[in-house]
Amino acid sequence: MEIQYVLDTFFALFAMTLIIFMVPGFAMLEAGLVRTKNVTSVLTVNVMIYAIASLSFLLIGYEIAFGSWEYQSKMSQWAFFLFQMAFVGKVVNIVSGGVSERSRILPLALFTIVVGAFIYPLIVNLTWGANSLSETVFDISGLSDLAGSTVIHSTGGWSLLAAILIMGPRSGRYREGKVKVIPASNIPLVTLGALLLWIGWFGFNGGSVGSISTKESADAVALTILNTNTAGLAGAISGWLLTYYRYKKFDITMILNGALGGLVAITAGPDKYDIYTPILIGAIGGALVIWAVPLFDKFKMDDPVGALSVHLVNGIWGTLAVGIFIDKVSIWSQLKAIVGVAVIVFPISYFVIYTINHFFTLRANDEEQFDGIDSVECGMDAYPEFRRGL
Amino acid sequence: MEIQYVLDTFFALFAMTLIIFMVPGFAMLEAGLVRTKNVTSVLTVNVMIYAIASLSFLLIGYEIAFGSWEYQSKMSQWAFFLFQMAFVGKVVNIVSGGVSERSRILPLALFTIVVGAFIYPLIVNLTWGANSLSETVFDISGLSDLAGSTVIHSTGGWSLLAAILIMGPRSGRYREGKVKVIPASNIPLVTLGALLLWIGWFGFNGGSVGSISTKESADAVALTILNTNTAGLAGAISGWLLTYYRYKKFDITMILNGALGGLVAITAGPDKYDIYTPILIGAIGGALVIWAVPLFDKFKMDDPVGALSVHLVNGIWGTLAVGIFIDKVSIWSQLKAIVGVAVIVFPISYFVIYTINHFFTLRANDEEQFDGIDSVECGMDAYPEFRRGL
Amino acid sequence: MEIQYVLDTFFALFAMTLIIFMVPGFAMLEAGLVRTKNVTSVLTVNVMIYAIASLSFLLIGYEIAFGSWEYQSKMSQWAFFLFQMAFVGKVVNIVSGGVSERSRILPLALFTIVVGAFIYPLIVNLTWGANSLSETVFDISGLSDLAGSTVIHSTGGWSLLAAILIMGPRSGRYREGKVKVIPASNIPLVTLGALLLWIGWFGFNGGSVGSISTKESADAVALTILNTNTAGLAGAISGWLLTYYRYKKFDITMILNGALGGLVAITAGPDKYDIYTPILIGAIGGALVIWAVPLFDKFKMDDPVGALSVHLVNGIWGTLAVGIFIDKVSIWSQLKAIVGVAVIVFPISYFVIYTINHFFTLRANDEEQFDGIDSVECGMDAYPEFRRGL
């Protein structure tokens, strides 16, 4: 029906727009979390990721993922493309955030092309997409993952893990068995960024229902957004209580990362739960972040924004949760896909990043890190008039 | 009809999303208005209010307000809930903003539970909601208040008044009969926050029409958003002219507070006015802010963000305005509800805050205020690398 | 049909809301680009422009542009007005950005009234609007300009050119044949602002299709938003590559200005191109910015935010591009309208600004510029607690 076509197109554009708010969301979050001497380069990377990943997906990736432009006929193909395109940059954002304060920009830009044109589209092909490569690679199409706990967040997480193993920690971060605390430089930006991500998630998950034009789908969209939000609330509260219990202080970066953890965790199945289960899923998601952040530090996996804890750990947890809480969903299919994505994404990413690193040197050296990536790569201070202390 | 159900669900989700932009809106506005030593705690409070108030409303408050989850049948019940949930945190935001720079976080979190689970739902029950408590308490259901000049803004305002009376002013604010001027620390954040609130208001008031799926309701929604915006414009201009006339300077905090005053004032009846009346209502709203801010200081009611002037004074003015300008609306019903909400909210809030204060000490002491709430409560500076002067 | 009326009203309100995000967008972009001593005044100007231009359009301009309030019958007239109103302030934003760091606020406010009430409405009348003045003035209604490469961006650009010629450069900007580089004070704000503008553009261009309620119009809207975004991506990448090639550094202000240049360039015809042409149009748009910014400096036309390069140069390029790439569109009609708008807007703006300047002194003197516009006009520092270096 024409009216359904119109409604679903409009809704996809609405959802896409919300996701695009995640571009400033990630940019502000990361700009706030790093030191001032790395702020400009982090912002540059964020803008370039959006530009490069999206264009790579337009020119190459989309057809790998979905087979053809006419994949969708129930809404405007352009709207469907835009909604799918809005996802791509997020995968690279996860990587770039986790290697910030020590990575050079050009190699990251090259890696962005590979992710946007090939790695992410391959995973989409095997899961949400055309499924044409399932026989060539292997079949994980049994996965139940509404909006990408595995497809987006674990994919980004495994890539990031590869990058961190290759690049090593920021210089001076682990010394004499101790972890040097490096405080976030701008808490309002961290808060703004996390809240924009939160809002973007409504579009991410709500739009992934794929339609709003029937009573059933409208209910599913509304339930999805409600459950998405609830998991974020619960993650924030669990992040708060656990850090408060341990340190007797309110740590807003952990409250916000808890919320993001909850949001990642709910992403695999927000349309399937009743309205109370997301409280549990989100609270566990927040707790996992609080538990994982120091754990990765223990293994000297340096991740300035907590991306491994938020995206990889909770991507796995969220995907399992659908199998645990929803009868119809097989936990073995979920596990198979979790492992499947890992054994595809991690080695490919490792190989690609290793190769790029070989030719272009991904890691800024100690002196450059001391001076800050901004002066080396951008020649531009983020706040040139504010005198620095610390 | 199914298509109307779909459209009204979609529209409620759209409006809800706009309101959620008020979460970063309030957070940025308040983070910009307070001194840097209190910025992290203000942000922490804002995020926690959203999490705690929303979850309290989900678990307890909603059923008090509306009687049952199936209250609405013309749109998805989940969308209706989300739209209503988006309001709750705003009431506490009004309180927390007005007591910032001197309040501890934990007692505020406890108060947030009480407002989200009980106080605000009670007022909604008596006005927009189930009306099941009208006989037990008293009947103010004759109130004409589209989106909450009284239900939201006065409720928050009376609670804030109680909090200010109990907590007293920031240390050093009133000394030897003089008011110490404490400048806002970050004007771009103030501006960003106020503009996000402005945009959120389109969802707040437009969504409160409750439907967009007929020609009449579509016209009503569009008129509501037009009039909402116009009152904001007029409030900004009136705030500008009055401060410029008095001080020969452009004071952007007063221009923005004037706009917010105009927006609060229009909120009771934006669907009822012609397109020119909001100019008058908004201009008076802006003027009331300019007049009330120094007045509250005269009475040593210290309100760092001007919340009493914006929300309480204009909540009352906006509610009266509907009675004054709209023939069918009885000014006595409006007055009755204004007084009714006052005599419910003020004493309950006073009692609750007094009790919380007794057990948890809401007010940071002079030394803690001197050091800043951030270091005492959060152990985290908002801008650790910028050297402070002043 | 009623349902189409409802859908088109809803869609216009959605698009309008996205455009209003350009208000904080412009405000943050400009606040980030100027020095800290001028940030408060830039923000004040941005808020006042929105208030004054919109109210002038409501009271006077709209009827000049469209003849009557009942111009539109296919959607709510209030929604149509709101969508059109959202454009007005943008024209003045282009001017105010380009003369920032040296302009006084009150004369700008007066000029805003003239643009919002007369100059912009006149151009709309001759192009998108009532066309009632085409015989009196001259006929440029053959122009093909979906969302205002000429009507908005060139109009703002010609006004800005007049203002720059009258006001001259910032004091000390051009000395002994050299251009003094004045770095942006806050790169995160620049990034946030540009990204909000980008998102606003989806509403600007998408909404200009005028309808989403049929399959054809839904496709047109989705294609428009897709092509708009693509041109922005291409502009960013072209801005990046060209500055990197020349300076071996990543210059985020040029990447973002390149994106904005691409967005301006696509604005005349995003509904008409296939999905690959915008890559070319946007890339050329980005290149034009990189080429024009130093060129204007060569002629000592001081434009702190690059507004002439982004809006005027690309407004012209984008309008020509429709004539070049689309067979049905006559390049002569495009040229005629480009010239027509120039010969109307430039002399009128010149006369109005000259007159205002005569009575109110638009330009702050050297000493005032040295102290900063903030202290002279606002008596309020944007960041009073951060110690300044540089």
Coordinates of C-alpha atoms in Angstrom, one line a residue, chain A residues 2-3 5-7 9-10 13-14 16-17 20-24 27-28 31 39-40 43-45 47-48 50-52 54-55 58-59 63 69 73 75-79 81-82 85 105-106 109 186 189 192 196 374-387, chain C residues 3-4 7 10-11 14 18 21 34-37 183-189 191-192 195-196 198-199 202 212-216 218-223 225-226 229-230 232-234 236-237 240 244 248-253 255-256 275-276 279 383 386-390:
Chain A
E2 CA 1.2 3.4 -0.9
I3 CA 0.5 4.9 2.5
Y5 CA 5.5 2.9 1.8
V6 CA 5.3 6.6 2.7
L7 CA 5.1 6.0 6.4
T9 CA 10.1 5.8 4.3
F10 CA 9.4 8.8 6.6
L13 CA 14.4 9.0 7.6
F14 CA 13.5 9.9 11.1
M16 CA 18.4 7.8 10.3
T17 CA 18.5 11.4 11.4
I20 CA 23.4 10.8 12.6
F21 CA 23.2 12.7 16.0
M22 CA 25.6 9.9 17.1
V23 CA 28.3 11.6 14.9
P24 CA 28.5 14.6 17.1
A27 CA 32.9 13.2 18.6
M28 CA 32.0 15.1 21.8
A31 CA 36.9 14.9 22.7
V39 CA 41.3 16.8 21.2
T40 CA 41.6 18.3 17.7
L43 CA 37.6 15.4 16.4
T44 CA 39.3 15.2 13.0
V45 CA 39.2 11.5 13.1
V47 CA 34.5 13.7 11.1
M48 CA 36.7 11.8 8.6
Y50 CA 31.8 9.6 9.0
A51 CA 32.9 10.9 5.6
I52 CA 35.1 8.0 4.5
S54 CA 29.8 6.4 4.5
L55 CA 31.2 7.1 1.0
L58 CA 27.9 4.0 -0.9
L59 CA 30.4 3.1 -3.5
E63 CA 26.1 -4.0 -2.6
W69 CA 20.1 -1.4 -4.5
S73 CA 10.7 -2.5 -1.9
M75 CA 10.0 1.8 1.5
S76 CA 12.1 4.1 -0.6
Q77 CA 15.4 2.3 -1.5
W78 CA 17.2 5.6 -0.8
A79 CA 15.7 5.8 2.7
F81 CA 20.2 2.9 2.2
L82 CA 20.5 6.0 4.3
M85 CA 24.7 3.8 5.9
I105 CA 45.3 9.9 11.4
L106 CA 46.1 8.7 7.9
A109 CA 41.6 6.7 7.4
N186 CA 36.2 18.2 29.5
L189 CA 31.5 17.3 26.4
L192 CA 26.8 15.9 26.0
L196 CA 23.5 12.4 22.1
D374 CA 47.2 17.6 17.7
S375 CA 50.5 19.4 17.2
V376 CA 52.1 16.6 15.2
E377 CA 49.1 15.8 12.9
C378 CA 46.9 18.9 12.9
G379 CA 49.2 21.8 13.8
M380 CA 46.2 23.1 15.7
D381 CA 45.4 23.3 19.4
A382 CA 41.8 22.6 20.4
Y383 CA 41.8 25.4 22.9
P384 CA 44.7 27.7 22.1
E385 CA 43.8 30.5 24.5
F386 CA 43.3 28.4 27.6
R387 CA 46.5 28.0 29.7
Chain C
I3 CA -4.2 11.5 5.5
Q4 CA -1.9 13.3 3.0
L7 CA 1.5 13.4 6.7
F10 CA 3.9 16.2 10.2
F11 CA 6.7 16.0 7.8
F14 CA 9.8 17.3 11.4
L18 CA 15.8 19.8 12.1
F21 CA 19.0 22.7 15.2
V34 CA 36.3 33.4 17.1
R35 CA 38.6 34.3 19.9
T36 CA 37.4 33.9 23.4
K37 CA 37.1 37.7 23.9
P183 CA 43.3 30.6 15.4
A184 CA 39.9 29.3 16.4
S185 CA 39.4 29.3 20.2
N186 CA 37.4 26.1 20.6
I187 CA 37.6 23.3 18.1
P188 CA 35.0 21.0 19.8
L189 CA 32.4 23.8 19.4
T191 CA 32.9 20.6 15.2
L192 CA 29.6 20.4 17.1
L195 CA 27.7 18.7 12.5
L196 CA 24.4 20.3 13.8
W198 CA 24.8 19.2 8.6
I199 CA 21.9 17.5 10.3
F202 CA 18.5 17.2 5.9
I212 CA 6.2 13.2 1.5
S213 CA 2.7 11.8 1.2
T214 CA 2.9 9.9 -2.1
K215 CA 5.3 7.2 -3.3
E216 CA 6.9 9.7 -5.7
A218 CA 8.6 10.0 -0.5
D219 CA 11.2 8.8 -3.0
A220 CA 12.1 12.4 -3.8
V221 CA 12.6 13.3 -0.2
A222 CA 14.8 10.3 0.5
L223 CA 16.9 10.9 -2.6
I225 CA 18.5 13.7 1.8
L226 CA 20.8 11.0 0.4
N229 CA 24.5 14.0 2.7
T230 CA 26.7 12.7 -0.1
G232 CA 28.7 16.9 2.4
L233 CA 30.8 13.8 2.6
A234 CA 32.5 14.6 -0.7
A236 CA 34.7 17.1 3.6
I237 CA 37.0 14.6 1.8
W240 CA 40.8 17.3 3.6
Y244 CA 46.7 17.9 3.4
K248 CA 50.8 18.0 5.2
K249 CA 48.5 18.6 8.1
F250 CA 44.9 17.7 8.9
D251 CA 43.0 21.0 9.2
I252 CA 39.6 20.2 10.7
T253 CA 38.2 23.7 10.1
I255 CA 37.5 19.8 6.4
L256 CA 34.3 21.1 8.0
I275 CA 23.3 9.3 -6.5
Y276 CA 26.8 9.7 -7.8
I279 CA 30.1 13.3 -5.2
Y383 CA 34.9 31.7 30.1
F386 CA 39.9 30.1 32.4
R387 CA 43.2 32.0 32.3
R388 CA 44.1 33.1 28.9
G389 CA 47.4 32.6 27.3
L390 CA 48.4 33.2 23.6

